[in-house]
PDB file of C-alpha atoms in Angstrom:
ATOM      1  CA  MET A 119      32.248  19.451  18.668  1.00 52.00           C
ATOM      2  CA  THR A 120      29.822  16.863  17.504  1.00 51.00           C
ATOM      3  CA  THR A 121      29.050  16.089  13.890  1.00 51.00           C
ATOM      4  CA  THR A 122      25.875  14.640  12.640  1.00 50.00           C
ATOM      5  CA  PRO A 123      26.594  11.301  10.967  1.00 45.00           C
ATOM      6  CA  SER A 124      25.984  11.240   7.272  1.00 45.00           C
ATOM      7  CA  PRO A 125      22.747   9.482   6.208  1.00 43.00           C
ATOM      8  CA  ALA A 126      23.035   5.833   5.172  1.00 47.00           C
ATOM      9  CA  PRO A 127      23.037   5.199   1.408  1.00 80.00           C
ATOM     10  CA  ARG A 128      20.275   2.563   1.984  1.00 88.00           C
ATOM     11  CA  TYR A 129      17.035   2.341   3.903  1.00 92.00           C
ATOM     12  CA  ASP A 130      17.271   0.586   7.188  1.00 92.00           C
ATOM     13  CA  ASN A 131      16.123  -2.973   7.405  1.00 93.00           C
ATOM     14  CA  VAL A 132      12.741  -2.147   9.106  1.00 95.00           C
ATOM     15  CA  ALA A 133      11.906   0.189   6.308  1.00 95.00           C
ATOM     16  CA  ILE A 134      12.976  -2.378   3.691  1.00 95.00           C
ATOM     17  CA  GLY A 135      10.893  -5.010   5.415  1.00 96.00           C
ATOM     18  CA  PHE A 136       7.722  -2.759   5.502  1.00 97.00           C
ATOM     19  CA  HIS A 137       8.314  -1.947   1.895  1.00 97.00           C
ATOM     20  CA  TRP A 138       8.473  -5.576   0.570  1.00 97.00           C
ATOM     21  CA  LEU A 139       5.877  -7.004   2.942  1.00 98.00           C
ATOM     22  CA  LEU A 140       3.440  -4.301   1.888  1.00 97.00           C
ATOM     23  CA  ALA A 141       4.299  -4.627  -1.750  1.00 97.00           C
ATOM     24  CA  LEU A 142       3.533  -8.335  -1.625  1.00 97.00           C
ATOM     25  CA  MET A 143       0.343  -7.829   0.337  1.00 98.00           C
ATOM     26  CA  ILE A 144      -0.907  -5.038  -1.925  1.00 97.00           C
ATOM     27  CA  VAL A 145      -0.253  -6.948  -5.151  1.00 97.00           C
ATOM     28  CA  GLY A 146      -1.781 -10.139  -3.630  1.00 97.00           C
ATOM     29  CA  THR A 147      -4.905  -8.346  -2.266  1.00 97.00           C
ATOM     30  CA  PHE A 148      -5.358  -6.471  -5.614  1.00 97.00           C
ATOM     31  CA  GLY A 149      -5.129  -9.736  -7.494  1.00 96.00           C
ATOM     32  CA  MET A 150      -7.533 -11.394  -5.061  1.00 96.00           C
ATOM     33  CA  GLY A 151      -9.945  -8.542  -5.511  1.00 96.00           C
ATOM     34  CA  LEU A 152      -9.842  -8.953  -9.277  1.00 95.00           C
ATOM     35  CA  TYR A 153     -10.440 -12.596  -8.984  1.00 96.00           C
ATOM     36  CA  MET A 154     -13.204 -12.723  -6.436  1.00 94.00           C
ATOM     37  CA  THR A 155     -15.426 -10.030  -8.043  1.00 91.00           C
ATOM     38  CA  GLY A 156     -15.850 -12.253 -11.049  1.00 90.00           C
ATOM     39  CA  LEU A 157     -16.940 -15.259  -9.034  1.00 94.00           C
ATOM     40  CA  PRO A 158     -20.741 -16.242  -8.722  1.00 95.00           C
ATOM     41  CA  PHE A 159     -22.076 -16.155  -5.193  1.00 93.00           C
ATOM     42  CA  SER A 160     -20.681 -19.242  -3.325  1.00 95.00           C
ATOM     43  CA  MET A 161     -18.956 -20.112  -0.082  1.00 95.00           C
ATOM     44  CA  GLN A 162     -15.637 -19.657  -1.923  1.00 94.00           C
ATOM     45  CA  ARG A 163     -16.475 -16.191  -2.868  1.00 93.00           C
ATOM     46  CA  VAL A 164     -17.692 -15.372   0.738  1.00 93.00           C
ATOM     47  CA  LYS A 165     -14.270 -16.737   2.090  1.00 94.00           C
ATOM     48  CA  LEU A 166     -12.267 -14.731  -0.363  1.00 95.00           C
ATOM     49  CA  PHE A 167     -14.240 -11.565   0.436  1.00 94.00           C
ATOM     50  CA  ASN A 168     -13.370 -12.089   4.133  1.00 95.00           C
ATOM     51  CA  TRP A 169      -9.664 -12.726   3.464  1.00 96.00           C
ATOM     52  CA  HIS A 170      -9.698  -9.700   1.210  1.00 96.00           C
ATOM     53  CA  LYS A 171     -11.053  -7.661   4.138  1.00 97.00           C
ATOM     54  CA  TRP A 172      -8.526  -9.089   6.558  1.00 96.00           C
ATOM     55  CA  ALA A 173      -5.664  -8.303   4.156  1.00 97.00           C
ATOM     56  CA  GLY A 174      -6.972  -4.792   3.873  1.00 97.00           C
ATOM     57  CA  MET A 175      -7.141  -4.183   7.573  1.00 98.00           C
ATOM     58  CA  THR A 176      -3.616  -5.715   7.837  1.00 97.00           C
ATOM     59  CA  ILE A 177      -2.488  -3.351   5.079  1.00 98.00           C
ATOM     60  CA  LEU A 178      -4.010  -0.460   6.892  1.00 98.00           C
ATOM     61  CA  THR A 179      -2.230  -1.367  10.187  1.00 98.00           C
ATOM     62  CA  LEU A 180       1.099  -1.974   8.425  1.00 98.00           C
ATOM     63  CA  SER A 181       0.816   1.285   6.588  1.00 98.00           C
ATOM     64  CA  ALA A 182       0.254   3.177   9.857  1.00 98.00           C
ATOM     65  CA  LEU A 183       3.310   1.511  11.295  1.00 98.00           C
ATOM     66  CA  ARG A 184       5.323   2.149   8.202  1.00 97.00           C
ATOM     67  CA  LEU A 185       4.365   5.847   8.264  1.00 97.00           C
ATOM     68  CA  LEU A 186       5.323   6.174  11.875  1.00 97.00           C
ATOM     69  CA  TRP A 187       8.605   4.471  11.219  1.00 97.00           C
ATOM     70  CA  ARG A 188       9.249   6.732   8.132  1.00 95.00           C
ATOM     71  CA  LEU A 189       8.501   9.843  10.165  1.00 95.00           C
ATOM     72  CA  ARG A 190      11.166   8.943  12.789  1.00 96.00           C
ATOM     73  CA  HIS A 191      13.743   7.474  10.337  1.00 94.00           C
ATOM     74  CA  PRO A 192      14.201   9.738   7.250  1.00 90.00           C
ATOM     75  CA  PRO A 193      15.147   7.972   3.953  1.00 88.00           C
ATOM     76  CA  PRO A 194      18.593   8.152   2.428  1.00 87.00           C
ATOM     77  CA  PRO A 195      19.172  11.126   0.121  1.00 84.00           C
ATOM     78  CA  GLU A 196      17.825  10.879  -3.332  1.00 80.00           C
ATOM     79  CA  PRO A 197      20.345  10.562  -6.128  1.00 76.00           C
ATOM     80  CA  ALA A 198      21.047  13.725  -8.217  1.00 78.00           C
ATOM     81  CA  GLY A 199      18.758  14.123 -11.069  1.00 83.00           C
ATOM     82  CA  PRO A 200      16.459  16.563 -12.934  1.00 90.00           C
ATOM     83  CA  ARG A 201      14.053  18.557 -10.738  1.00 93.00           C
ATOM     84  CA  TRP A 202      11.017  17.151 -12.503  1.00 93.00           C
ATOM     85  CA  GLN A 203      12.098  13.505 -11.648  1.00 91.00           C
ATOM     86  CA  GLN A 204      12.541  14.445  -8.015  1.00 91.00           C
ATOM     87  CA  LEU A 205       9.121  16.114  -7.902  1.00 94.00           C
ATOM     88  CA  ALA A 206       7.573  13.145  -9.751  1.00 94.00           C
ATOM     89  CA  ALA A 207       9.088  10.716  -7.266  1.00 92.00           C
ATOM     90  CA  LYS A 208       7.956  12.695  -4.202  1.00 93.00           C
ATOM     91  CA  THR A 209       4.462  13.206  -5.658  1.00 97.00           C
ATOM     92  CA  THR A 210       4.148   9.422  -6.559  1.00 97.00           C
ATOM     93  CA  HIS A 211       5.347   8.368  -3.046  1.00 95.00           C
ATOM     94  CA  ARG A 212       2.855  10.764  -1.265  1.00 97.00           C
ATOM     95  CA  ALA A 213       0.091   9.563  -3.530  1.00 98.00           C
ATOM     96  CA  MET A 214       0.870   5.886  -2.760  1.00 98.00           C
ATOM     97  CA  TYR A 215       0.904   6.598   0.914  1.00 97.00           C
ATOM     98  CA  LEU A 216      -2.432   8.341   0.796  1.00 98.00           C
ATOM     99  CA  LEU A 217      -3.903   5.381  -1.213  1.00 98.00           C
ATOM    100  CA  PHE A 218      -2.429   2.883   1.335  1.00 98.00           C
ATOM    101  CA  PHE A 219      -4.859   4.399   3.792  1.00 98.00           C
ATOM    102  CA  ALA A 220      -7.658   5.511   1.612  1.00 98.00           C
ATOM    103  CA  ILE A 221      -8.339   2.066  -0.237  1.00 98.00           C
ATOM    104  CA  PRO A 222      -8.860  -0.007   3.012  1.00 98.00           C
ATOM    105  CA  LEU A 223     -10.775   2.775   4.639  1.00 98.00           C
ATOM    106  CA  VAL A 224     -13.142   3.030   1.670  1.00 98.00           C
ATOM    107  CA  GLY A 225     -13.583  -0.685   1.645  1.00 98.00           C
ATOM    108  CA  TRP A 226     -14.275  -0.764   5.360  1.00 98.00           C
ATOM    109  CA  ALA A 227     -16.899   2.019   4.925  1.00 98.00           C
ATOM    110  CA  TYR A 228     -18.470   0.089   2.016  1.00 98.00           C
ATOM    111  CA  SER A 229     -18.731  -3.079   4.142  1.00 97.00           C
ATOM    112  CA  SER A 230     -20.270  -0.927   7.027  1.00 97.00           C
ATOM    113  CA  ALA A 231     -22.756   0.688   4.767  1.00 98.00           C
ATOM    114  CA  PHE A 232     -23.598  -2.610   3.120  1.00 97.00           C
ATOM    115  CA  GLY A 233     -24.298  -4.097   6.566  1.00 96.00           C
ATOM    116  CA  MET A 234     -21.384  -6.582   6.640  1.00 94.00           C
ATOM    117  CA  GLN A 235     -19.231  -5.897   9.627  1.00 94.00           C
ATOM    118  CA  VAL A 236     -15.455  -6.492   9.210  1.00 96.00           C
ATOM    119  CA  VAL A 237     -14.390  -9.216  11.554  1.00 94.00           C
ATOM    120  CA  VAL A 238     -10.532  -9.501  11.295  1.00 95.00           C
ATOM    121  CA  PHE A 239      -9.359 -13.165  11.081  1.00 92.00           C
ATOM    122  CA  GLY A 240     -12.922 -14.138  12.137  1.00 90.00           C
ATOM    123  CA  VAL A 241     -12.183 -13.153  15.777  1.00 95.00           C
ATOM    124  CA  LEU A 242     -11.705  -9.248  16.059  1.00 95.00           C
ATOM    125  CA  PRO A 243     -14.907  -7.429  15.154  1.00 96.00           C
ATOM    126  CA  MET A 244     -14.136  -3.873  13.892  1.00 97.00           C
ATOM    127  CA  PRO A 245     -16.654  -1.134  14.532  1.00 97.00           C
ATOM    128  CA  ASN A 246     -18.842  -0.054  11.588  1.00 97.00           C
ATOM    129  CA  LEU A 247     -17.627   3.288  10.128  1.00 97.00           C
ATOM    130  CA  LEU A 248     -21.090   4.018   8.820  1.00 97.00           C
ATOM    131  CA  ALA A 249     -24.682   2.873   9.621  1.00 97.00           C
ATOM    132  CA  THR A 250     -26.190   0.301   7.164  1.00 97.00           C
ATOM    133  CA  ASP A 251     -27.448   2.209   4.207  1.00 98.00           C
ATOM    134  CA  LYS A 252     -27.516   0.137   0.902  1.00 97.00           C
ATOM    135  CA  GLU A 253     -27.933   3.178  -1.375  1.00 98.00           C
ATOM    136  CA  LEU A 254     -24.739   4.759   0.170  1.00 98.00           C
ATOM    137  CA  ALA A 255     -22.991   1.500  -0.101  1.00 98.00           C
ATOM    138  CA  GLU A 256     -23.639   1.415  -3.830  1.00 97.00           C
ATOM    139  CA  LEU A 257     -22.230   4.861  -4.132  1.00 98.00           C
ATOM    140  CA  ILE A 258     -19.103   3.849  -2.098  1.00 97.00           C
ATOM    141  CA  LYS A 259     -18.438   0.590  -3.813  1.00 96.00           C
ATOM    142  CA  PRO A 260     -16.985   1.746  -7.165  1.00 97.00           C
ATOM    143  CA  TRP A 261     -14.581   4.067  -5.272  1.00 98.00           C
ATOM    144  CA  HIS A 262     -12.830   1.140  -3.756  1.00 97.00           C
ATOM    145  CA  GLY A 263     -12.052  -0.208  -7.057  1.00 97.00           C
ATOM    146  CA  TRP A 264     -11.150   3.073  -8.730  1.00 98.00           C
ATOM    147  CA  LEU A 265      -8.725   3.879  -5.915  1.00 98.00           C
ATOM    148  CA  ALA A 266      -7.171   0.390  -6.192  1.00 98.00           C
ATOM    149  CA  TYR A 267      -6.656   0.818  -9.915  1.00 98.00           C
ATOM    150  CA  ALA A 268      -5.086   4.212  -9.302  1.00 98.00           C
ATOM    151  CA  LEU A 269      -2.754   2.590  -6.755  1.00 98.00           C
ATOM    152  CA  GLY A 270      -1.972  -0.165  -9.333  1.00 97.00           C
ATOM    153  CA  ALA A 271      -1.007   2.482 -11.917  1.00 98.00           C
ATOM    154  CA  LEU A 272       1.191   4.313  -9.467  1.00 98.00           C
ATOM    155  CA  VAL A 273       2.815   0.976  -8.534  1.00 97.00           C
ATOM    156  CA  LEU A 274       3.663   0.298 -12.181  1.00 97.00           C
ATOM    157  CA  LEU A 275       5.062   3.856 -12.429  1.00 97.00           C
ATOM    158  CA  HIS A 276       7.111   3.291  -9.321  1.00 96.00           C
ATOM    159  CA  VAL A 277       8.489  -0.028 -10.584  1.00 96.00           C
ATOM    160  CA  SER A 278       9.125   1.398 -14.017  1.00 96.00           C
ATOM    161  CA  ALA A 279      11.091   4.282 -12.541  1.00 93.00           C
ATOM    162  CA  GLY A 280      13.040   1.982 -10.429  1.00 92.00           C
ATOM    163  CA  LEU A 281      13.950  -0.240 -13.347  1.00 93.00           C
ATOM    164  CA  LYS A 282      14.907   2.876 -15.419  1.00 92.00           C
ATOM    165  CA  HIS A 283      17.220   4.044 -12.661  1.00 89.00           C
ATOM    166  CA  HIS A 284      18.824   0.623 -12.497  1.00 89.00           C
ATOM    167  CA  PHE A 285      19.089  -0.304 -16.147  1.00 92.00           C
ATOM    168  CA  ILE A 286      19.431   3.085 -17.818  1.00 92.00           C
ATOM    169  CA  ASP A 287      20.875   5.447 -15.283  1.00 87.00           C
ATOM    170  CA  HIS A 288      22.998   2.852 -13.439  1.00 85.00           C
ATOM    171  CA  ASP A 289      22.772   4.982 -10.312  1.00 85.00           C
ATOM    172  CA  GLY A 290      22.281   2.297  -7.718  1.00 83.00           C
ATOM    173  CA  LEU A 291      18.828   3.470  -6.701  1.00 85.00           C
ATOM    174  CA  LEU A 292      17.419   0.039  -6.547  1.00 86.00           C
ATOM    175  CA  HIS A 293      20.091  -1.066  -4.044  1.00 87.00           C
ATOM    176  CA  ARG A 294      18.728   1.297  -1.472  1.00 89.00           C
ATOM    177  CA  MET A 295      15.669  -0.919  -1.054  1.00 89.00           C
ATOM    178  CA  ARG A 296      17.298  -4.284  -1.657  1.00 88.00           C
ATOM    179  CA  PRO A 297      16.764  -6.865   1.115  1.00 87.00           C
ATOM    180  CA  GLY A 298      19.897  -8.341   2.605  1.00 78.00           C
ATOM    181  CA  ARG A 299      23.035  -7.160   4.151  1.00 65.00           C
ATOM    182  CA  ARG A 300      24.083  -3.528   4.053  1.00 56.00           C
TER     183      ARG A 300
END
């Protein structure tokens, strides 16, 4: 008779690595986006827009890898708690995953419609998602920002919930995603 091993109380190191790498990249890319949009046209602004696009494509790729990993490696069980909290956590996580994909794809679509091909790291040209259409680009442009702000709000909610679990509930939830040894 074989028994199924009990789930680990923590995420595995690959999931933890994906989490923190994407967290840093998303926060950095969001900050870069806020900064660069306020700059006057210059070579610095063009350079930052290119870096922003590269970061977005990297986030898109890492998000796909993270999702594939997650589908094959289930997370540790959630701590006991009210049903509404479990539903809120699940909904927030799903919305964040959706935005991890939607934001870079909308940005890519905007660049394509604007007529500015995305060339990752200046060497890997990505196919345009849409034909050049400046009117369509102007319709798409605000969606990239709105979705980024929505992700920012969800990230703040996610961090707040984690801190609440750590400092108020004292349930060890944050330790599940803490880098370092098990």
